[in-house]
CSV table of C-alpha atoms and ligand atoms in Angstrom, one decimal:
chain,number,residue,atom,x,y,z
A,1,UNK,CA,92.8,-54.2,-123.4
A,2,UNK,CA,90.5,-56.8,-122.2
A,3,UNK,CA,92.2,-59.2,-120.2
A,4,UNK,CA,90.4,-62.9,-119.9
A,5,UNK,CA,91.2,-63.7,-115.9
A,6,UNK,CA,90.5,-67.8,-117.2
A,7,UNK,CA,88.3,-69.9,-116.9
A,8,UNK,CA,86.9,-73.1,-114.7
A,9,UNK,CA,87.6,-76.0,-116.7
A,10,UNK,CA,85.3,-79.5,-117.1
A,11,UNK,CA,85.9,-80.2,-113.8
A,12,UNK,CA,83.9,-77.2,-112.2
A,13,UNK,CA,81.7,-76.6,-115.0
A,14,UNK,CA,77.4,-76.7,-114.3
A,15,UNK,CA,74.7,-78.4,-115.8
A,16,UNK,CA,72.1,-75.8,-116.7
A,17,UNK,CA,68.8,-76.1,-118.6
A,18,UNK,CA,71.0,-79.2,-120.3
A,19,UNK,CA,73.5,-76.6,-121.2
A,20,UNK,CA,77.0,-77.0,-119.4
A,21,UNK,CA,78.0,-73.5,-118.5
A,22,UNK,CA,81.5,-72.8,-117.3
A,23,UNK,CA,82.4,-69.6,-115.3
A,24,UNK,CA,84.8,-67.1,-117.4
A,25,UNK,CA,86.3,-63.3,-115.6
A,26,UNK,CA,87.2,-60.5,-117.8
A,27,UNK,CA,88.2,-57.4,-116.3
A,28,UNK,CA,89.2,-53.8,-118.1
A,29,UNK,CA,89.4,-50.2,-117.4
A,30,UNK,CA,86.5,-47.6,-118.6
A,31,UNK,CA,85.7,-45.1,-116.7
A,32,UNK,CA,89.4,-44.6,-115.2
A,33,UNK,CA,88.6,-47.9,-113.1
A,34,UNK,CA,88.9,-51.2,-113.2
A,35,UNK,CA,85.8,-53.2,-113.9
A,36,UNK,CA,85.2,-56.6,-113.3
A,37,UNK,CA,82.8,-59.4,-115.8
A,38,UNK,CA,81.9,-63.1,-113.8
A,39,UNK,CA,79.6,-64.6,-116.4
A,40,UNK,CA,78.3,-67.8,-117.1
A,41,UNK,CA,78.4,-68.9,-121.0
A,42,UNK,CA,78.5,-72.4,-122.5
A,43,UNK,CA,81.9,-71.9,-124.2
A,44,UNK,CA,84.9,-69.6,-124.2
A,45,UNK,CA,84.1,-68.0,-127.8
A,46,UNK,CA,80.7,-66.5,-126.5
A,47,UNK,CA,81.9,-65.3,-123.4
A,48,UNK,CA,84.3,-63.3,-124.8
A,49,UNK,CA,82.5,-61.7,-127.5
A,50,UNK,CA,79.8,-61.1,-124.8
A,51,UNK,CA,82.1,-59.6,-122.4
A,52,UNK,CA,83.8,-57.4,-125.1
A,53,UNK,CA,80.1,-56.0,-126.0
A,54,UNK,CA,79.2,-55.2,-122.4
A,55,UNK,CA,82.7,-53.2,-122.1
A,56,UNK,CA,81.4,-51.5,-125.3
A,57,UNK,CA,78.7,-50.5,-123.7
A,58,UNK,CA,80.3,-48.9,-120.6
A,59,UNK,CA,83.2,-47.1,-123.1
A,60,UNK,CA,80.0,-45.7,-124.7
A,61,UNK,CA,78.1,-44.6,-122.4
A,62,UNK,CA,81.6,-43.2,-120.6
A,63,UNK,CA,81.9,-40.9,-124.0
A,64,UNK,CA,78.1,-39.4,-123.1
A,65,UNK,CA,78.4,-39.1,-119.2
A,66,UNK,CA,81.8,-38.0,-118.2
A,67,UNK,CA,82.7,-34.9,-117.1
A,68,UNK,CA,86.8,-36.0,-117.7
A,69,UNK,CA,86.1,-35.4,-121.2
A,70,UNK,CA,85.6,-32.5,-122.8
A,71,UNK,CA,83.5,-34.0,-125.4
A,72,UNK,CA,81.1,-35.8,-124.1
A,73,UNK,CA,77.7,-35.3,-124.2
A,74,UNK,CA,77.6,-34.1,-120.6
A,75,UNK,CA,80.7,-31.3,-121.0
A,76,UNK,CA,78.9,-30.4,-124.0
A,77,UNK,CA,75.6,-29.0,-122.2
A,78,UNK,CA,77.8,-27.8,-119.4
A,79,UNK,CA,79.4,-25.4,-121.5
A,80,UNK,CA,75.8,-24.1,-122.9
A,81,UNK,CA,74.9,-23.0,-119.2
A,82,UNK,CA,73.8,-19.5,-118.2
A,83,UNK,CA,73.4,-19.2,-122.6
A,84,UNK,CA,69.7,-19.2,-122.6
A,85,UNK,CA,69.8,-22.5,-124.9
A,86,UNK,CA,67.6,-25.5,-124.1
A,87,UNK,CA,69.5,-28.4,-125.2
A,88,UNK,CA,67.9,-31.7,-126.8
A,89,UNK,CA,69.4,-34.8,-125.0
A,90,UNK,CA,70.2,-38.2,-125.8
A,91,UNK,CA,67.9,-41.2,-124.6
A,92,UNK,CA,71.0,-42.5,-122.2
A,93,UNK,CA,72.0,-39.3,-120.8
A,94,UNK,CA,68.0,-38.5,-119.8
A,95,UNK,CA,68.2,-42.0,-118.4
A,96,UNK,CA,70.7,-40.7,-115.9
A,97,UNK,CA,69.7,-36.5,-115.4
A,98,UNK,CA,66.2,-37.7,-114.8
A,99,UNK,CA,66.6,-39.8,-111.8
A,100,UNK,CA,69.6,-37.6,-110.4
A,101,UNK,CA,67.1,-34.4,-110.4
A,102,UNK,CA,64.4,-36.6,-108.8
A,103,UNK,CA,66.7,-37.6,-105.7
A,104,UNK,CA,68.2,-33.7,-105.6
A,105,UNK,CA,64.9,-32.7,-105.3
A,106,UNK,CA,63.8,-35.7,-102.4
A,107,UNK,CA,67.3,-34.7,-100.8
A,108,UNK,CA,66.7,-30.8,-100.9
A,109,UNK,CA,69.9,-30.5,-102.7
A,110,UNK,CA,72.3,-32.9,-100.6
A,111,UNK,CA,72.7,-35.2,-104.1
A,112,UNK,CA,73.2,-32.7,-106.8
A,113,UNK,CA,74.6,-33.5,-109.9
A,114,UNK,CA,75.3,-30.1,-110.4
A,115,UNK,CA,78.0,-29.7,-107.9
A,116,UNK,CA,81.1,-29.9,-110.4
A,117,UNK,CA,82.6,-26.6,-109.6
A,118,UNK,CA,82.5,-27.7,-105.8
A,119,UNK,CA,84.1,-31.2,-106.9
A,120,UNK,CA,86.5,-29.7,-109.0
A,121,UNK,CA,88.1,-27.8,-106.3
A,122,UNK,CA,87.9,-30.8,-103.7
A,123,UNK,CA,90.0,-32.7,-107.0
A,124,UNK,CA,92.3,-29.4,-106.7
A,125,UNK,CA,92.8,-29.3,-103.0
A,126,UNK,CA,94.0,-32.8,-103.3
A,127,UNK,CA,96.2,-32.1,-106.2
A,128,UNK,CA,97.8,-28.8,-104.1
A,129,UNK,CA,97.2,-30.6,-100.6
A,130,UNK,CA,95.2,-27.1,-99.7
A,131,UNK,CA,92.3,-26.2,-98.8
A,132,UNK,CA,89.6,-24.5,-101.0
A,133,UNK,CA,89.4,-20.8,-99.6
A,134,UNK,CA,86.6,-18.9,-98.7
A,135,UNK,CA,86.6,-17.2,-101.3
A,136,UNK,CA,86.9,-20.1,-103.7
A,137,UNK,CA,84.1,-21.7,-102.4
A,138,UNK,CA,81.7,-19.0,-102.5
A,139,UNK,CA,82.6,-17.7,-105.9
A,140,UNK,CA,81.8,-21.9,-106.8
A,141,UNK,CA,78.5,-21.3,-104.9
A,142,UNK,CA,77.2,-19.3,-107.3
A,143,UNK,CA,77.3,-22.0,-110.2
A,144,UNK,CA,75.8,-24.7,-107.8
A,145,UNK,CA,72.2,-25.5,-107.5
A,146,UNK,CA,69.5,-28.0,-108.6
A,147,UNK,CA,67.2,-25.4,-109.1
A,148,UNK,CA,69.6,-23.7,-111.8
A,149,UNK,CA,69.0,-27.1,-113.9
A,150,UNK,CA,65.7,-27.7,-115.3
A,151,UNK,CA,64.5,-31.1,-117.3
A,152,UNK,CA,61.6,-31.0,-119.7
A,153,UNK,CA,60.5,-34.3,-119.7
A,154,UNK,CA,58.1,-34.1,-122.5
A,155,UNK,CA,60.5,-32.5,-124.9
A,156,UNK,CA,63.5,-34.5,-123.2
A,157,UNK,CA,65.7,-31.2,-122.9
A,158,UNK,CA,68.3,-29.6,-120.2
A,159,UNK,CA,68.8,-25.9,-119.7
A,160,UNK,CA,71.5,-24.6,-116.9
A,161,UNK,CA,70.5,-21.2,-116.1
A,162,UNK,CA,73.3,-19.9,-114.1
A,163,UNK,CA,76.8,-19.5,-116.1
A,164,UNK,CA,79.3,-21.4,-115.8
A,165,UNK,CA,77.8,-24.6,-114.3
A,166,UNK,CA,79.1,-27.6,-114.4
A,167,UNK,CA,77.3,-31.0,-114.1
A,168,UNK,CA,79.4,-34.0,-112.6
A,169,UNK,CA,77.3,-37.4,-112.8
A,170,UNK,CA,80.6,-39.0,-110.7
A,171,UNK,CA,78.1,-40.5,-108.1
A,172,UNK,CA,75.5,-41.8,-110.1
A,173,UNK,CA,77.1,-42.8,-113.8
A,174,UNK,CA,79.0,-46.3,-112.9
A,175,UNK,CA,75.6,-47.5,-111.0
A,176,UNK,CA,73.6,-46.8,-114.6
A,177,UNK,CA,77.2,-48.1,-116.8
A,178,UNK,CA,77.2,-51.8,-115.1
A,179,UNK,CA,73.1,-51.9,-115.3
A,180,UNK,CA,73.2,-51.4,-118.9
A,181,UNK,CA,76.7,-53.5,-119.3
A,182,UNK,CA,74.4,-56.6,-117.5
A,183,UNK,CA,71.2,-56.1,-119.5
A,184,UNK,CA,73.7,-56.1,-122.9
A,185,UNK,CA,74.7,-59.9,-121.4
A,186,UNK,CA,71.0,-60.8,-120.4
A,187,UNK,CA,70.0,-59.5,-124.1
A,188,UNK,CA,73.1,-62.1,-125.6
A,189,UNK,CA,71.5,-64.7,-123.4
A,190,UNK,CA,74.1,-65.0,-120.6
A,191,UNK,CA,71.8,-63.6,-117.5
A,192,UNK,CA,74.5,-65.1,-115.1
A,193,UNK,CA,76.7,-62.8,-114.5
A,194,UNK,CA,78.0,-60.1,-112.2
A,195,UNK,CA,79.6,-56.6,-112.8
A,196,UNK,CA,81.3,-54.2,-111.0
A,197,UNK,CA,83.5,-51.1,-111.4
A,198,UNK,CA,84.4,-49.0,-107.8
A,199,UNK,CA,82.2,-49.5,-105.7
A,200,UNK,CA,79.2,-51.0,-108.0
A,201,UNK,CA,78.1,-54.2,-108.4
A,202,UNK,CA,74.7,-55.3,-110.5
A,203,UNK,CA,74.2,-59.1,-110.3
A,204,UNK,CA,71.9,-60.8,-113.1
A,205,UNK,CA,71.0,-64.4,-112.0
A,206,UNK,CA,72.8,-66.5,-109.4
A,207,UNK,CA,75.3,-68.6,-110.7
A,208,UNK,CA,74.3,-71.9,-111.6
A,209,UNK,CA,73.1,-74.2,-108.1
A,210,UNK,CA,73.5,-71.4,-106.1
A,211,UNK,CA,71.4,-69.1,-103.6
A,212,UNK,CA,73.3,-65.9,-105.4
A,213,UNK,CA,76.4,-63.8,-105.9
A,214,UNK,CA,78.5,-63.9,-103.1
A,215,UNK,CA,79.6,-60.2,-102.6
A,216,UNK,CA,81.7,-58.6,-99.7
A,217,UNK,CA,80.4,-55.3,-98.4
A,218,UNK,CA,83.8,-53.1,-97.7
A,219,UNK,CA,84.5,-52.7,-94.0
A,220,UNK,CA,85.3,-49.3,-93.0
A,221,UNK,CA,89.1,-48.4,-92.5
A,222,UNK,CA,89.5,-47.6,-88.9
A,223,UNK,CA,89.6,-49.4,-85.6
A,224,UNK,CA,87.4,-51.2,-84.2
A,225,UNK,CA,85.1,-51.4,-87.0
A,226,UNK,CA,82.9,-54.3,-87.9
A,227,UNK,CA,84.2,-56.7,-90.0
A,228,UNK,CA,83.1,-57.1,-93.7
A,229,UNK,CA,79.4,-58.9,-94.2
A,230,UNK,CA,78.8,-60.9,-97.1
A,231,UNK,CA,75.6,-60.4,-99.0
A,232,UNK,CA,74.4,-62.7,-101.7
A,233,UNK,CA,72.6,-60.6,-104.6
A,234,UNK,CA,70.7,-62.1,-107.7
A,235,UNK,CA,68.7,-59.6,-110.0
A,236,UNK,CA,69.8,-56.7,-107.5
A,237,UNK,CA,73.1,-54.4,-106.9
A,238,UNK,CA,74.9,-52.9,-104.3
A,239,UNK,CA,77.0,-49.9,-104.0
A,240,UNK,CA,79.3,-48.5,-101.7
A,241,UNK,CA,80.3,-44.6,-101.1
A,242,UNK,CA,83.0,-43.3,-98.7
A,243,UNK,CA,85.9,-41.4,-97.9
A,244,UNK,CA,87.7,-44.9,-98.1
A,245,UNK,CA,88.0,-44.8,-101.6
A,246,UNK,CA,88.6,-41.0,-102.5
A,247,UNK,CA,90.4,-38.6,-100.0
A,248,UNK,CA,92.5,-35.9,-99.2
A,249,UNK,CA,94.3,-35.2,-95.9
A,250,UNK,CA,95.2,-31.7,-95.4
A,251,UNK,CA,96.6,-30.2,-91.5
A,252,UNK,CA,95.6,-34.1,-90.4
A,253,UNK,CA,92.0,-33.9,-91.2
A,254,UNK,CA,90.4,-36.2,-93.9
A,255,UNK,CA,88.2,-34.6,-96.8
A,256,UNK,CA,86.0,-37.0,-99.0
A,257,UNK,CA,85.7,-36.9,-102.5
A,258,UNK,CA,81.8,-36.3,-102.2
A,259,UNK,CA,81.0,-32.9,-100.9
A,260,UNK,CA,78.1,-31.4,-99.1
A,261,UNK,CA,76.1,-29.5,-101.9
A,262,UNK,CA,74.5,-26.9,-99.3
A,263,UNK,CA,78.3,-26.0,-97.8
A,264,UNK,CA,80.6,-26.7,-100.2
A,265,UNK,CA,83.1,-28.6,-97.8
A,266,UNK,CA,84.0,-31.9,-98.6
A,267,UNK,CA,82.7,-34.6,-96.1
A,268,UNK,CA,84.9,-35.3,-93.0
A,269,UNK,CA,82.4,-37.7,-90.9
A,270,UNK,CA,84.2,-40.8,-91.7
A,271,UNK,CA,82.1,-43.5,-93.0
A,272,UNK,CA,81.1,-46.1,-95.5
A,273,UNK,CA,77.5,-46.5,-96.4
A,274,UNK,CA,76.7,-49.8,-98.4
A,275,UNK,CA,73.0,-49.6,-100.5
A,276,UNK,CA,71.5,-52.9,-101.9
A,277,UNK,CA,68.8,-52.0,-105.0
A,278,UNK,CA,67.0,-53.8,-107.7
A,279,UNK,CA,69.1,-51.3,-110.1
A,280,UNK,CA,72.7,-50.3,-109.3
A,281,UNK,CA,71.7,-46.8,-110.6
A,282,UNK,CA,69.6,-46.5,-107.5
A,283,UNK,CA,72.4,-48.1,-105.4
A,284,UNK,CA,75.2,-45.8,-106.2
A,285,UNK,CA,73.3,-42.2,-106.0
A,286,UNK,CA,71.3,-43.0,-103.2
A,287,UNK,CA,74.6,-44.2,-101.7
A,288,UNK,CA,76.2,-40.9,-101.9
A,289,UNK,CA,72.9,-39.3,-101.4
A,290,UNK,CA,72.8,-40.9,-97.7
A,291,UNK,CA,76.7,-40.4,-97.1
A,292,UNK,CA,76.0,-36.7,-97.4
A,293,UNK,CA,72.4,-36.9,-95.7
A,294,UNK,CA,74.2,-38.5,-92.4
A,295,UNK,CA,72.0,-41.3,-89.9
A,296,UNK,CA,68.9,-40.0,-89.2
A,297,UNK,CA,67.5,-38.8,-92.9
A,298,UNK,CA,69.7,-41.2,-95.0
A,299,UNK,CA,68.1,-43.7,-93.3
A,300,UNK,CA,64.8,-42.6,-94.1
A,301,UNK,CA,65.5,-41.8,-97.3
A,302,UNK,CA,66.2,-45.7,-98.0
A,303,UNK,CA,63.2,-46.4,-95.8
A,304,UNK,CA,61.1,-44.4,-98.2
A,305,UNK,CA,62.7,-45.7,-101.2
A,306,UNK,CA,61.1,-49.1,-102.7
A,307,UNK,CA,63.3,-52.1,-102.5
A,308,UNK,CA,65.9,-50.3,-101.1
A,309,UNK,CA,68.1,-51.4,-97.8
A,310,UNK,CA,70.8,-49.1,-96.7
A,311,UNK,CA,74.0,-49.9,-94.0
A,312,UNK,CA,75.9,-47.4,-92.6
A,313,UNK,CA,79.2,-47.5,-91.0
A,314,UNK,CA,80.7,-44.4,-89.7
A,315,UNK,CA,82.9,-42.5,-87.2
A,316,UNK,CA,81.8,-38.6,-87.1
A,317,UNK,CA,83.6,-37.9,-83.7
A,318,UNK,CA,85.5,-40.8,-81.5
A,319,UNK,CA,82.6,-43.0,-81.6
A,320,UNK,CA,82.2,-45.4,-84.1
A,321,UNK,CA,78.3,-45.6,-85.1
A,322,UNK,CA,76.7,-48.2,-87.3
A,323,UNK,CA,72.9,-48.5,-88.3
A,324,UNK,CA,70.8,-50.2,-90.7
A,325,UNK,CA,67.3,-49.3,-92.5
A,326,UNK,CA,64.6,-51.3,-92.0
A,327,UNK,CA,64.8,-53.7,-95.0
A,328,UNK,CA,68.6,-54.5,-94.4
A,329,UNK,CA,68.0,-57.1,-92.2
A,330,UNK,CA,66.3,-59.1,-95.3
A,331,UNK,CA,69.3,-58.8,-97.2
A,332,UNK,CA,70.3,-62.9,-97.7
A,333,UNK,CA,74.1,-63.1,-96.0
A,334,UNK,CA,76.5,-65.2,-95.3
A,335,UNK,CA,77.1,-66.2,-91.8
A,336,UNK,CA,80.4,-64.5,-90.4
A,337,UNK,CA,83.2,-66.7,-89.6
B,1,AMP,P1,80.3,-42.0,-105.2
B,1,AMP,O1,81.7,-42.6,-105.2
B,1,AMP,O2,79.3,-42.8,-106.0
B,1,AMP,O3,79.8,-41.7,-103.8
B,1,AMP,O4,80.4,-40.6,-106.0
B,1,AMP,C1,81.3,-39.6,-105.6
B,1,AMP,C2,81.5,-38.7,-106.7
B,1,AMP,O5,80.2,-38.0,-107.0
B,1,AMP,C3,82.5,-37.6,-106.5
B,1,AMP,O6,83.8,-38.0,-106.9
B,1,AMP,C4,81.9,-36.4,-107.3
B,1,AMP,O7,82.3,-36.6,-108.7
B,1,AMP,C5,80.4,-36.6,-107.2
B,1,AMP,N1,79.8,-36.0,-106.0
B,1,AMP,C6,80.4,-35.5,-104.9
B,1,AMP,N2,79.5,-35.0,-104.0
B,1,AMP,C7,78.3,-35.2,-104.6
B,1,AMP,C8,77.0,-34.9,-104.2
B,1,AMP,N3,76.7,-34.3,-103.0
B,1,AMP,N4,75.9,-35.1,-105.1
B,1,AMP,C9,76.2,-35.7,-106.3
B,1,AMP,N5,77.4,-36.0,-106.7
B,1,AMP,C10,78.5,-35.8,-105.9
B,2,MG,MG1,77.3,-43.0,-105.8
């Protein structure tokens, strides 16, 4: 159901290239999340058909990319892997496999799409409140691996080459759903708008007589931390990985969702790393990319990375660290209170 949050009436409304604009909110689940529309239009009738097209988009591309459903495209080639088959793929799923495999491959494996069979008994641990056993996790092993997934680019085909694999696009899929649900609203002429589902957030233009989109940047869930900064995006995104939003706590110790491709184990170093990109797809992997990478090569992974700026907030031991990239500090913000 899509479910109009209202409006600002005459009073608020904006003059705009001689167009009055008024600000409309739509939210809805896809994806198993709600996600959030702040447009601009010039009248409530456009907005909404607007809105209802860019959550069309996102249900769509939800039916190619997740691993939840059994038919999507994505479950589709998992089930072909270790067969020998080389399997043609659509233009939207390429759009997503191609960039994952390039940042497994800068990463050495610490983003891998490929890790279902790890995530899935991280999702059972949490179900079971137990731990994956040794055993588990090295008969999982065996169906992990960038280098069991190969792209042809110039045929656009996927091969898995181990059996059993499993590809899980959990940490990359919502950055690429909100860029494509904000270029469907820039292509119906209403580029003022922001999106965001979880942790993403891609921001088109700033709203009307304004620097940009005022967006909070979580703070981390322990004390002592920093408070939250505000960041004002236009034409960029952020995104926002971190055991605060996915967990499990088993014999007092705190798993995250994502899990470290190389061991298995889910991530227990506290922390919340924050990315700002031109394109939330680059936000949200390299996100998870640098939760998993830790301080030292996360941070030089965003260094490395055009246009992107990287904040990390996290407590691995009883010290609470926190550390930037070199491009944060250029980040517009809002002065704290
Ligand atoms: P995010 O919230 O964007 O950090 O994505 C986390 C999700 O990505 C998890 O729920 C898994 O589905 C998946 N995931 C977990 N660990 C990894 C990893 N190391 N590389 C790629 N995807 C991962
Ligand atoms: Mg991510």
């Amino acid at each position: 159901m899509l479910l109009c949050l209202g409006w600002l009436g005459d009073g608020a409304s904006v003059q705009a290239a001689a167009e009055p604009l008024q600000r409309f909110v739509f939210e809805k689940a896809e994806m198993g999340l709600p996600f959030r529309i702040t447009l601009y239009a010039p009248d409530e009738a456009q907005a909404k058909a607007s809105a209802e097209a860019a959550f069309a988009r996102i249900s769509a591309l939800n039916a190619i990319l997740s691993d939840y459903d059994s038919d999507s495209e994505l479950s589709r080639l998992s089930r072909t892997s270790g067969t020998g088959a080389t399997v043609p793929v659509s233009r939207d799923l390429w759009s997503v496999l191609a960039p994952a495999q390039a940042l497994a491959e800068r990463t050495d494996g610490a983003f891998d799409v490929t890790v279902g069979p790890f995530v899935h008994l991280w999702r059972r641990a949490r179900r079971k409140q137990e731990l994956p056993s040794a055993q588990m996790i090295a008969e999982a092993r065996a169906r992990v691996g960038y280098r069991h997934f190969r792209l042809n680019e110039s045929a656009r085909t996927a091969e898995l080459l181990a059996p059993e694999m499993r590809l899980d696009l959990g940490a990359i899929a919502k950055g690429f759903a909100v860029d494509e649900a904000l270029a469907v609203l820039r292509d119906r002429g209403l580029p003022h708008a922001l999106i965001g589902g979880g942790g993403d957030m891609a921001a088109g233009e700033a709203p009307p007589g304004e620097e940009g989109w005022r967006v909070e940047v979580a703070a981390l869930d322990l004390a002592g931390a920093p408070p939250a900064q505000v960041v004002l995006l236009k034409n960029s995104a952020i995104a926002t990985s971190g055991d605060v939003f996915q967990r499990v706590e088993i014999g007092g110790k705190r798993y995250s969702h994502i899990v470290d491709p190389r061991t298995g184990q889910g991530l227990t170093d506290h922390g919340l790393v924050s990315v700002v990109a031109e394109k939330c797809i680059t936000a949200d992997s390299l996100a998870t990319a640098i939760s998993v990478l830790g301080q030292l090569a996360g941070l030089e992974l965003a260094d490395t990375t055009p246009g992107v700026a990287a904040h990390i907030v996290r407590k691995p031991g009883d010290q609470l660290e926190t550390a930037s990239s070199g491009r944060w500090e250029a980040v517009p913000k809002l002065p704290l209170p």
